[in-house]
Structures are given as C-alpha cells and as structure tokens.
C-alpha cells in the first residue's frame, strides 16, 4: 500500500505578545511588548498509508488541530517536513488542493443564508467537477447522508447534525483522496454523533479515502479507527492500534451494579476495586480475565437488581498514559 | 512563451467564469436583505449631491480649480463614483470582511480551495448594492459633463474605460498592501478607514499637488491618479507622459500588492478551536 501522508520532525511555534489588562496595559503595549512563544508542535513524525482511517486523540491544546492545519496548507510550520500525496501542503498548489478536503466541526464553510444545494453547485465550479461526475457523486452523497429533504433549506435553519451532514457532503463532492476532519461530531447529540460515525466508516469503506480525524470524543476513535495517534503537549505519546492501546492500558473492566435493597456490609472489596459507592449503586473495577468469575459470584452472593459490564473509556486510558 | 500565454488565457477565462458564478450566488444572498439596497442607494445619491453642490458653490467664486472647469470637475466626481462601484463589484467588501474572517478563523476556507485566496475573498463578497446609488449618479454626472464639453471625441470613451480599469488596479493594489498588515495586527477597522480616505481624497484633481506633494501623491499614495487620469483622458486634458506614468503606477501597484499579500499570508495564524 502506498504512503499517503508522511510527516517528519514537524514543529510549530506560535508567536504572540503579552498584553496586560486594562487601558494602561494597552497603552504600555504600544511602546513595549513582551514576545511570548507557544510551542504547539515539538517535532512530531508519523506515516499514514492510503485508505487508512486514523484517529488523532489528545486533550485541548495538544496540537491536533495545528497538525491538520499544517497538512492542509493553512499554516506554515516553523520547521520540519510534510508530504501529502506527493505535495508539500503549505506550497498550496491547486493540484494538491483538488485532492483533499478539510471539515472543521466549529467552522461553517457553507453559505449561511442559502440552501446547501447552492454551496454544492459553487464547489462544482471551484473544483471544476464535470457535470456527470458531479451528479453521480451528489446522488451518492444524498443517499449516504440521507439529506434529500434538507437540500433546499437555508443552512442557518438546519440543526447542527443536519449542517454537519451537508458540510461533509460539500467536502466530498470532488472525491478527495485525503480527508481531514477536525472534531466532526462536536456539539452533536448522541444519535447524530453515532450517525456521522456510521457515514464516515461507510464512506471510507467504499471509497478508500484516507481519513485523518481529530476528536476528543473517544467514542469517535474507538468506533471508527483501527489506528490511533495520541498527542499531548505537541508530542506523540502513542501511535498504534486502538486494540493494543486498550490491551496495554485498559486491562480492566468496569462492573456497575444496583442493589435491590440496602446493602451496607464491607465485603465488596473481594469482588474488585471499589471506584464509587453511592447508596444502592456501586462501581467496581476488576481484571479482564476474571470478569466472568466475578460477575457470577456477585450475582450469586449479593442482592443485585441490575448489573452491567463496560470497557474502560479511552479517556481513562489516555489519562493513564499522561500521568505515567 | 506560447504555453505561458495559453496558461494566462486559461486562468483569466476560469476566473471570469467563477466571477459569474459567484456573482449570482451573491445576488441570491443579497435578495434576502432587499430593504438594505434602497436605503443605501438613497444615502449614496445624497452624498454625491452634497459634493456637487459644494463644487458648485466654489465655482460661483472661481472659474477653474487647478485648470479644471466646473463641468470637468463634475466628470471627476462622477468618475470617483464609478470606480467605487467597480471596486464593490469586485474586491472592496471582501477586504471589509477580512478582519472578521481572520478573527474567527474562517479565512481557513480561502486557504484550502484551488483558487487564489485574494480572488476567492473578493468574489465571496461581491456587492452591487453598497455604492449603487453613487455609481448611478456617477454615470449621470459624467454624461452631463460630457454634453457640456466642446473638445470631446468618441475615441476618448474606450480610453476612458481603459484608464478606469487602470485606476481599479491602483485601488486594488493599494488595498492589498494596506490589508496585508491584517495578518500581523488582526484588526482591520482602522486599515479600511485609511483606504476609505484614500478614495475620498481622490476626488480632488491631481493637478493641485506640486513638487514633492505631486511625487508622493502619484507614486506612493497615488490619489492624484485614481480619478484624475481617467477624467483627464475623457476631457482631453491629458498628456501622453502622464497617461504612461499612470499605467506604470497601475501595473506596479497591482504586482507589488499581490506579491506582498502572498508573502503576508504565510503569517496567517488561524484561530484555534
């Protein structure tokens, strides 16, 4: 499989000026300003193959968005190299721009007062998509995203979920070979989130488009990506399969139970580590291998009304990586 | 050479096509705020009338300003209105919106499309309504002026149009240079006030400047050229040398404007989030 994205020692330092509060501060800054530096990326390297769907995880300010912006030519790096589809992104050559797309969950790229259909039509002209291809792609996207009924409604009147579906359709009309998604599910309700995830995985399966997706919803990555890159403070702290990440750092399972009647005895610790205990509800953590035995014993020996077993959330896993 | 010419031709053709598409898109958007249109037009007509009346008052005391008669001055004022509308039909409102785009980070979109960011920004905000009234009054004033001229030929019409375009290049280049600063300071309000006064001042004939002033207002802040040269061409007042200087200034402002802008864009830091 050929390489789609190659990044070597990429660094980005933002420069900004310190400004003191108040009018005096503003006046002072006219004559004397202190320059501050923020190292958003500190020499990251990775390689992504064509057709991969990769998750980019990390807390806010970790450098995820900065990386995507450099790879799409919006920002110039301070140092380092990057090649996407054989192009250096920040040279912004039209040949490269025709082959990728970027969708940002918090930034609207559609014409706000007009129906999405109009923005689609405009993209057809900007990307010089021939009419037949355009029709085919549009039909496909309309079917995949189920947006037939909302095409004629002004974008400002759409719900966030509907708008994101339209944003994605607009970005995919020219069949990009690489797709950058910055927090595509941000601000959406659970059902819309699930739907967007479903569409994305379907699209990636059908089209074999390389997708690089940032998120701080761990479900996005768990659900969609085989491989995940975890970044913190501008450094890559993990690069590997989601499964390995879970196996290395998530060797435990969570048992949630609710008692049918008051249970105050202290013998609970023998079933697992007690994470929470609040009246009738208890959350326990046990090793993955003895999960079956533990649950069986709990069901036998305790007055349980309800019990569920859950995976440890990636949030927890990442917190663990960060804290060592 | 032939290849280069072909590429340039293809590029121009593509951008003309895109202009048409964007224009219709902008019109659809404008329709939503129709009442705006009429208010703005009435305001513009008012403003232009005020400056004509002012000139009229001055001309009741003198017969000419720096060699310009009343009717020639009317053409001058009219030309400013026409150039303004030409700017609104192309790039002007884009620059007014630039500060917002940068602050909110929506300028990102212009950086990733297969289109020059400056052209995309301009086409995204084509506005007919903004100085439509001024343009209408402008055309009326120019025609009125022409009818009262005695040394006037048909040839001067196409020349007039060419020099109007040249002035548009000067105006665009100047706007690009000034607005390039936005990638460092983020706020553009003040910057566009500079551009506004630049155009305001251009309604006085360039001939009023002498010596160092003449040099500055021709080559550095070319307000002595914008309206004066097209109006001079139309009224038969121009010399070949001043026409050539104007063309030189037009081309150099446009090219330096584009080069400086391209370099400044590298400084775009986007908005996080």
mmCIF file of C-alpha atoms in Angstrom, chain B residues 1 3 54 59 107 126 135 180 197 264:
data_model
loop_
_atom_site.group_PDB
_atom_site.id
_atom_site.type_symbol
_atom_site.label_atom_id
_atom_site.label_comp_id
_atom_site.label_asym_id
_atom_site.label_seq_id
_atom_site.Cartn_x
_atom_site.Cartn_y
_atom_site.Cartn_z
ATOM 1 C CA UNK B 1 6.134 31.622 -24.453
ATOM 2 C CA UNK B 3 2.460 27.920 -23.434
ATOM 3 C CA UNK B 54 -20.027 72.128 -2.756
ATOM 4 C CA UNK B 59 -17.268 77.671 -8.839
ATOM 5 C CA UNK B 107 -10.170 32.622 6.408
ATOM 6 C CA UNK B 126 -19.310 40.845 -4.416
ATOM 7 C CA UNK B 135 -22.499 54.691 -9.460
ATOM 8 C CA UNK B 180 -1.654 42.726 4.243
ATOM 9 C CA UNK B 197 -9.939 58.358 2.955
ATOM 10 C CA UNK B 264 1.903 38.140 4.292
#
